[in-house]
Every structure is written in structure tokens, then in C-alpha cells.
Short mmCIF file of C-alpha atoms in Angstrom, two decimals:
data_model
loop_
_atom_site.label_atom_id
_atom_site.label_comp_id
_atom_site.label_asym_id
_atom_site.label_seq_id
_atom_site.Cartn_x
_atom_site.Cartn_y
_atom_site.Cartn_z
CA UNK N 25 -86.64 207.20 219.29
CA UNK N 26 -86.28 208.24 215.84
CA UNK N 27 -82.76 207.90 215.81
CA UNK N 28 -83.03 204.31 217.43
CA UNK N 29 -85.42 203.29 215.26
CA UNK N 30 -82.92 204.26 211.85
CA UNK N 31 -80.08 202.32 213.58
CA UNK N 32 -82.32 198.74 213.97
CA UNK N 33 -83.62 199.92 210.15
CA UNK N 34 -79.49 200.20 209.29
CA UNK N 35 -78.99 197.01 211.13
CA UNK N 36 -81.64 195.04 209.45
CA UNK N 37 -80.39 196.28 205.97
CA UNK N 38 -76.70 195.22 206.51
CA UNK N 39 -77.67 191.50 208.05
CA UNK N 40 -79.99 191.19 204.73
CA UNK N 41 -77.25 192.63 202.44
CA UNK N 42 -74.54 190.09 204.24
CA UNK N 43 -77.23 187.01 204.05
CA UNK N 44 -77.66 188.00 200.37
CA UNK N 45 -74.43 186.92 198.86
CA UNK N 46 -74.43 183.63 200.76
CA UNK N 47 -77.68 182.48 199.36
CA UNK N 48 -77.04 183.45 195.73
CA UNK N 49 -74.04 181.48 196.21
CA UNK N 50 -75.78 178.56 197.58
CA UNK N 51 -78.74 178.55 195.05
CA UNK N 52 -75.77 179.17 192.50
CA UNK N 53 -74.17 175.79 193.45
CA UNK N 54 -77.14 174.08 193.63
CA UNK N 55 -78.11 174.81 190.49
CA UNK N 56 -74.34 174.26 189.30
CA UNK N 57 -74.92 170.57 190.79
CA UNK N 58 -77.82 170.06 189.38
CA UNK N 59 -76.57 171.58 186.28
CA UNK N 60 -74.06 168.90 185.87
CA UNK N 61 -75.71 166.21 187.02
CA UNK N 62 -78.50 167.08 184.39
CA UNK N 63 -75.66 167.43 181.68
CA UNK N 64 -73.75 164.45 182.73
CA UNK N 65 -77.08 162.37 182.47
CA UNK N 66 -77.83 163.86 179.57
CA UNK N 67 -73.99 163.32 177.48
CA UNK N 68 -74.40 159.94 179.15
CA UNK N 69 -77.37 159.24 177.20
CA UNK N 70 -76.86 160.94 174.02
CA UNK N 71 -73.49 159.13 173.87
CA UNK N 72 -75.71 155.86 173.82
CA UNK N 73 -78.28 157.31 171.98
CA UNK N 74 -75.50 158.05 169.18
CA UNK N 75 -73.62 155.02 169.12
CA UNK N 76 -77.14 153.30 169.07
CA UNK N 77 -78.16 155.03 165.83
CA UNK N 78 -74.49 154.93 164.14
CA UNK N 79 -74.75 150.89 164.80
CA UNK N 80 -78.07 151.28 162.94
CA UNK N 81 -77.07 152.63 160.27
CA UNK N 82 -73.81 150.98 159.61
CA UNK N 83 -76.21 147.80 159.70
CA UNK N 84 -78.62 149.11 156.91
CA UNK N 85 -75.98 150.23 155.21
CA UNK N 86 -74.64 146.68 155.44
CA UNK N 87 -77.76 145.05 154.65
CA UNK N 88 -77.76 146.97 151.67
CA UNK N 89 -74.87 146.80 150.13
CA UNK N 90 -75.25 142.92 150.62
CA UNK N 91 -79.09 143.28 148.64
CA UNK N 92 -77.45 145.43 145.98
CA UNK N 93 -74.61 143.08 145.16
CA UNK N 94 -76.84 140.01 145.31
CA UNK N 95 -79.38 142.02 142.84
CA UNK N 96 -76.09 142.70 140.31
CA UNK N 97 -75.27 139.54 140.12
CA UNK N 98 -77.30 137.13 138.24
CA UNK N 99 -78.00 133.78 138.59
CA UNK N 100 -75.65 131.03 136.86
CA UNK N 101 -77.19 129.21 134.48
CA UNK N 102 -78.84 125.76 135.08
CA UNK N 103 -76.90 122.73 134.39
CA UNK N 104 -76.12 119.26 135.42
CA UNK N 105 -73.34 118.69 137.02
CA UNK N 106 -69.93 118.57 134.71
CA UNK N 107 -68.74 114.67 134.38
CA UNK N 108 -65.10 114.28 134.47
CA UNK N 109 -64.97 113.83 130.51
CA UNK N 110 -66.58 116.75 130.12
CA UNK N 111 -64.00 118.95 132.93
CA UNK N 112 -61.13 117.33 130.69
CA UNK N 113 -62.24 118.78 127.63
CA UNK N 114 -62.10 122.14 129.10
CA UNK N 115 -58.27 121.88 128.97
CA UNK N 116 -58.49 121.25 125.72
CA UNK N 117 -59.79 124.62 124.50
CA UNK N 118 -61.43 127.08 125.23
CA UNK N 119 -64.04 127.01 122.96
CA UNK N 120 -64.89 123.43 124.96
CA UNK N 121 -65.16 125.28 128.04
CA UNK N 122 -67.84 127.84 126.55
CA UNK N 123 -69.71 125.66 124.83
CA UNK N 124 -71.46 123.68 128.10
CA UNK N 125 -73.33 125.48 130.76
CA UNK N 126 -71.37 123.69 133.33
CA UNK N 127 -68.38 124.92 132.14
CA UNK N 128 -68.86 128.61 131.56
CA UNK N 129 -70.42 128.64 135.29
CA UNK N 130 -67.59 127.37 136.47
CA UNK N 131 -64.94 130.11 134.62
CA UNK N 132 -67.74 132.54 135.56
CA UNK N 133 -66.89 131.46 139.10
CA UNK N 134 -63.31 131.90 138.68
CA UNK N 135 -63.79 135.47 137.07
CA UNK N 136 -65.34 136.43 140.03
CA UNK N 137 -62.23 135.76 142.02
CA UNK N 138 -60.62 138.29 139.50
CA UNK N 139 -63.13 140.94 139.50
CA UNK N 140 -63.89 140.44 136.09
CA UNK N 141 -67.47 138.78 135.48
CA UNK N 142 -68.14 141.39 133.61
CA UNK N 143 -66.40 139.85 130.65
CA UNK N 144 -68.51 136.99 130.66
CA UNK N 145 -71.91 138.58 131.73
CA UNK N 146 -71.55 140.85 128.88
CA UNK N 147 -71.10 138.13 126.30
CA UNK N 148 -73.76 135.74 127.82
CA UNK N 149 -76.45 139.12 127.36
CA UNK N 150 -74.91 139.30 123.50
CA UNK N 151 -75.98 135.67 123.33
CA UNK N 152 -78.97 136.21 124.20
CA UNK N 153 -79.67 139.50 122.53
CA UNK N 154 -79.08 137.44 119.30
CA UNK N 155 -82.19 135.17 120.06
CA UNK N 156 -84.30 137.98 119.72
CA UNK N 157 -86.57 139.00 117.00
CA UNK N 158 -88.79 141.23 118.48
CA UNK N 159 -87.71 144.93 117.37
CA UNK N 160 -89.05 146.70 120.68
CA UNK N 161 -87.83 143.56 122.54
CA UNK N 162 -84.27 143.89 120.66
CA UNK N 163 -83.86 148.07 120.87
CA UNK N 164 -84.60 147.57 124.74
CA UNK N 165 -81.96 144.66 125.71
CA UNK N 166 -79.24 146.35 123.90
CA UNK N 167 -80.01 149.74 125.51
CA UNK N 168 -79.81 147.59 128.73
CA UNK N 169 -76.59 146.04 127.42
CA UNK N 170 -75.17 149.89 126.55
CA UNK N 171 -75.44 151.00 130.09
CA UNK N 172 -74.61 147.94 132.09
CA UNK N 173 -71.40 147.41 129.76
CA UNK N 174 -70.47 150.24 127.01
CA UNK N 175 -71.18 153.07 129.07
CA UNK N 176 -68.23 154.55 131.04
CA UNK N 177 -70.48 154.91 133.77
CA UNK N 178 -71.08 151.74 134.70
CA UNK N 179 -69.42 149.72 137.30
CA UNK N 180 -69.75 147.08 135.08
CA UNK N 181 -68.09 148.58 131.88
CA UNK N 182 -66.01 146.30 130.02
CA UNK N 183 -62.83 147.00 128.32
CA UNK N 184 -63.15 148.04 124.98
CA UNK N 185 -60.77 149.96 122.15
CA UNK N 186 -62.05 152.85 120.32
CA UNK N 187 -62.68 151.77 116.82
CA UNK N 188 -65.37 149.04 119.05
CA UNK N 189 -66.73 151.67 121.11
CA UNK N 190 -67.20 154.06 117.32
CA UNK N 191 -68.86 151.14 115.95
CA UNK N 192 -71.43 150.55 118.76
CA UNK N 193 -72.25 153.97 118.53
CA UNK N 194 -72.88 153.79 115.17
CA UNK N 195 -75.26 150.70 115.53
CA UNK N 196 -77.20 151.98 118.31
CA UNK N 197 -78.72 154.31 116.21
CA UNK N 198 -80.60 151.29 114.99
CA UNK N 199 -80.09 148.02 117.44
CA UNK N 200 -80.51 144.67 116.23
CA UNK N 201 -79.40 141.53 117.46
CA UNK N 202 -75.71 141.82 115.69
CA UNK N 203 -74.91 145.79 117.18
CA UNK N 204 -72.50 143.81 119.91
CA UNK N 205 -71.26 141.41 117.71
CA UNK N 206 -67.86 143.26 117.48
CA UNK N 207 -67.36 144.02 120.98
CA UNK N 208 -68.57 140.44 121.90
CA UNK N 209 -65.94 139.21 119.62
CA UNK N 210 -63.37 141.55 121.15
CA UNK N 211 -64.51 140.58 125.00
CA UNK N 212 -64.27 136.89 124.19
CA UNK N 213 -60.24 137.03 122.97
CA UNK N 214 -59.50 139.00 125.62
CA UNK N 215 -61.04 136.11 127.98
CA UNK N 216 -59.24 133.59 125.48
CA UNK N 217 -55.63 135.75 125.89
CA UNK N 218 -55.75 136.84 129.35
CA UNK N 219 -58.27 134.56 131.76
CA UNK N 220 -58.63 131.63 130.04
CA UNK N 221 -54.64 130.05 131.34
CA UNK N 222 -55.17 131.57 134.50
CA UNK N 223 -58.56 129.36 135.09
CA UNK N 224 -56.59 126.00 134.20
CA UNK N 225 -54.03 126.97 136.69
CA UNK N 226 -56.42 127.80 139.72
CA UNK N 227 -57.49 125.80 142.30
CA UNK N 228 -61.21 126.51 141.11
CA UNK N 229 -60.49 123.60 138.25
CA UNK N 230 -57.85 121.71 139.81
CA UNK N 231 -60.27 120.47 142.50
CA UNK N 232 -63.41 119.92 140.57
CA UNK N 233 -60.64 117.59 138.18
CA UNK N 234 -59.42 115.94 141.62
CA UNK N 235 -63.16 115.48 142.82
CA UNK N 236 -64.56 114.26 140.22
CA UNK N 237 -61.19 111.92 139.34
CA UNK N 238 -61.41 110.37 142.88
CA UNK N 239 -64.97 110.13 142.09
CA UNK N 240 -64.39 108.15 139.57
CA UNK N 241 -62.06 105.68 140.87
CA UNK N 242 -64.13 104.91 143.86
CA UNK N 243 -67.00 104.00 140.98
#
């Protein structure tokens, strides 16, 4: 009996041992299945998730860009609209064209095109730094005007020589409403020289001329 009873013991132990395998093979592809399917889901989503954020962001980034452009840029100065007299006279020289409002908006416009406002920014603050006669009013515009235009830091830095740049330097050690008047000189030759042809040549002028000439006519 003892004997019989080890043999069904053996027997049991073997059928367990064989069923064994099987069912940590099955419960190990299950939980490979549900493995992937969880991981699939889960890539699936995060893919979204990502491409979700990254849209996001690339539209802040947009938005922003767009705000701090708009905020760098001032405003153009009020004016009434140019008459055709006064668009003629531009041709004439350019010391016509800077004298009016209308006109310097309108070469301000064209600068733009040539990623050079700058140029004309910096001598419109000059202008208005010599209005001044506050001192603490004065020493704070043309610290303003140092680091928007002097500075080599700035994105906005206009193109200076040396000697200018020494002499700036010198006069910022006390500001008044002359320390630019050198490099405002400088900046409006250079627009004179070098923008000033290009403007009468562009189609900026050429079709204010034509709109306001047909304008004209039909009066």
C-alpha cells in the first residue's frame, strides 16, 4: 500500500510539474498581450499628447514673437495725408522729405523693407531728446537711446565709426540734449548717401506719386 500510495504521490507530482510550464506560458502571453496592448495605447496617446503640446508651444512662441515685434516698433507719427505737391518735393531733396511727418513715415516705411528703421528711429529719439530740459528727464532718454542704438548689444544698434562711438562715450558721462548730436549727424548722411535714391526708385513712392497724380486728374 505504501508503495502504491508513493507511485499516485510520483504521478501527481509529474502531471503538476508538466501543467506548470504550460500555464506560466499562458499567463506569460497574456500578460505579453496585454503588455502591448497597454503600450500601444499608451505610445498612441503620448504621440498625441506630444504633438498636442509641441503645437502649443510653437503657437505661444508665435504669438510672441508677433507681441514682441509689434512692442519694438513704434508707432508712426500722426499726419495728414501727403498732397501730391508735397510727394513732389520729396524728389527734390532730401531734406524736403524729412522735414514733413508724412514724408519721413513714408521713408520710414520703405526702411522697413530694408531692415534698416533703425536709422531713422534713432534720429527721430535724437529729435526728441533735444526738446528736453529736464536733467533727470534728459540723463534717462539718452541712457534709453545708448542701449536701444549705441550699444553693440542691441538688435537695434546702428552703424557707427569709432571716433562717434569715443565721443558718445565721452558725453555720457554727463548727457544732455546735444550727446547724439554727432552720431545723429553721422546716421542722417548715411540715410542721405545710401537709402535716400533707393526710396525714389521703389515702388513705395512711385505709387503714392501715381495715386495721388490720378487723384488729381479725376479732381
Amino acid at each position: 500500500p505504501m508503495g502504491s500510495e508513493r507511485m499516485e504521490m510520483r504521478k501527481r507530482q509529474m502531471a503538476a510539474t508538466q501543467e506548470t510550464p504550460g500555464a506560466a506560458q499562458a499567463q506569460h502571453g497574456t500578460g505579453n498581450r496585454g503588455s502591448n496592448a497597454c503600450c500601444f495605447c499608451w505610445c498612441c496617446c503620448c504621440s498625441c499628447s506630444c504633438l498636442t503640446v509641441r503645437n502649443q508651444e510653437e503657437e505661444r512662441a508665435r504669438r510672441a514673437s508677433q507681441e514682441l515685434q509689434a512692442e519694438s516698433i513704434p508707432n508712426c507719427e500722426e499726419s495728414p495725408a501727403p498732397t501730391l505737391e508735397e510727394v513732389n518735393a520729396w524728389a527734390q531733396s532730401f531734406d524736403k522729405l524729412m522735414l514733413t511727418p508724412a514724408g519721413r513715415n513714408a521713408f520710414r516705411e520703405f526702411l522697413r523693407t530694408e531692415f534698416s528703421e533703425e536709422n531713422m528711429l534713432f534720429w527721430m529719439a535724437c529729435e526728441e531728446l533735444k526738446q528736453e530740459s529736464n536733467k533727470s528727464v534728459i540723463e534717462e532718454k539718452a541712457r534709453l537711446i545708448y542701449e536701444d542704438y549705441i550699444s553693440i548689444l542691441s538688435p537695434k544698434e546702428v552703424s557707427l565709426d569709432s571716433r562717434v562711438r569715443e565721443v558718445i562715450n565721452r558725453n555720457m558721462l554727463e548727457p544732455s540734449q546735444h550727446t547724439f548730436d554727432d552720431a545723429q549727424l553721422q546716421i542722417y548722411t548715411l540715410m542721405h548717401r545710401d537709402s535716400y535714391p533707393r526710396f525714389m526708385n521703389s515702388a513705395i513712392y512711385k505709387d503714392l506719386l501715381r495715386s495721388l497724380s490720378e487723384k488729381s486728374i479725376e479732381a
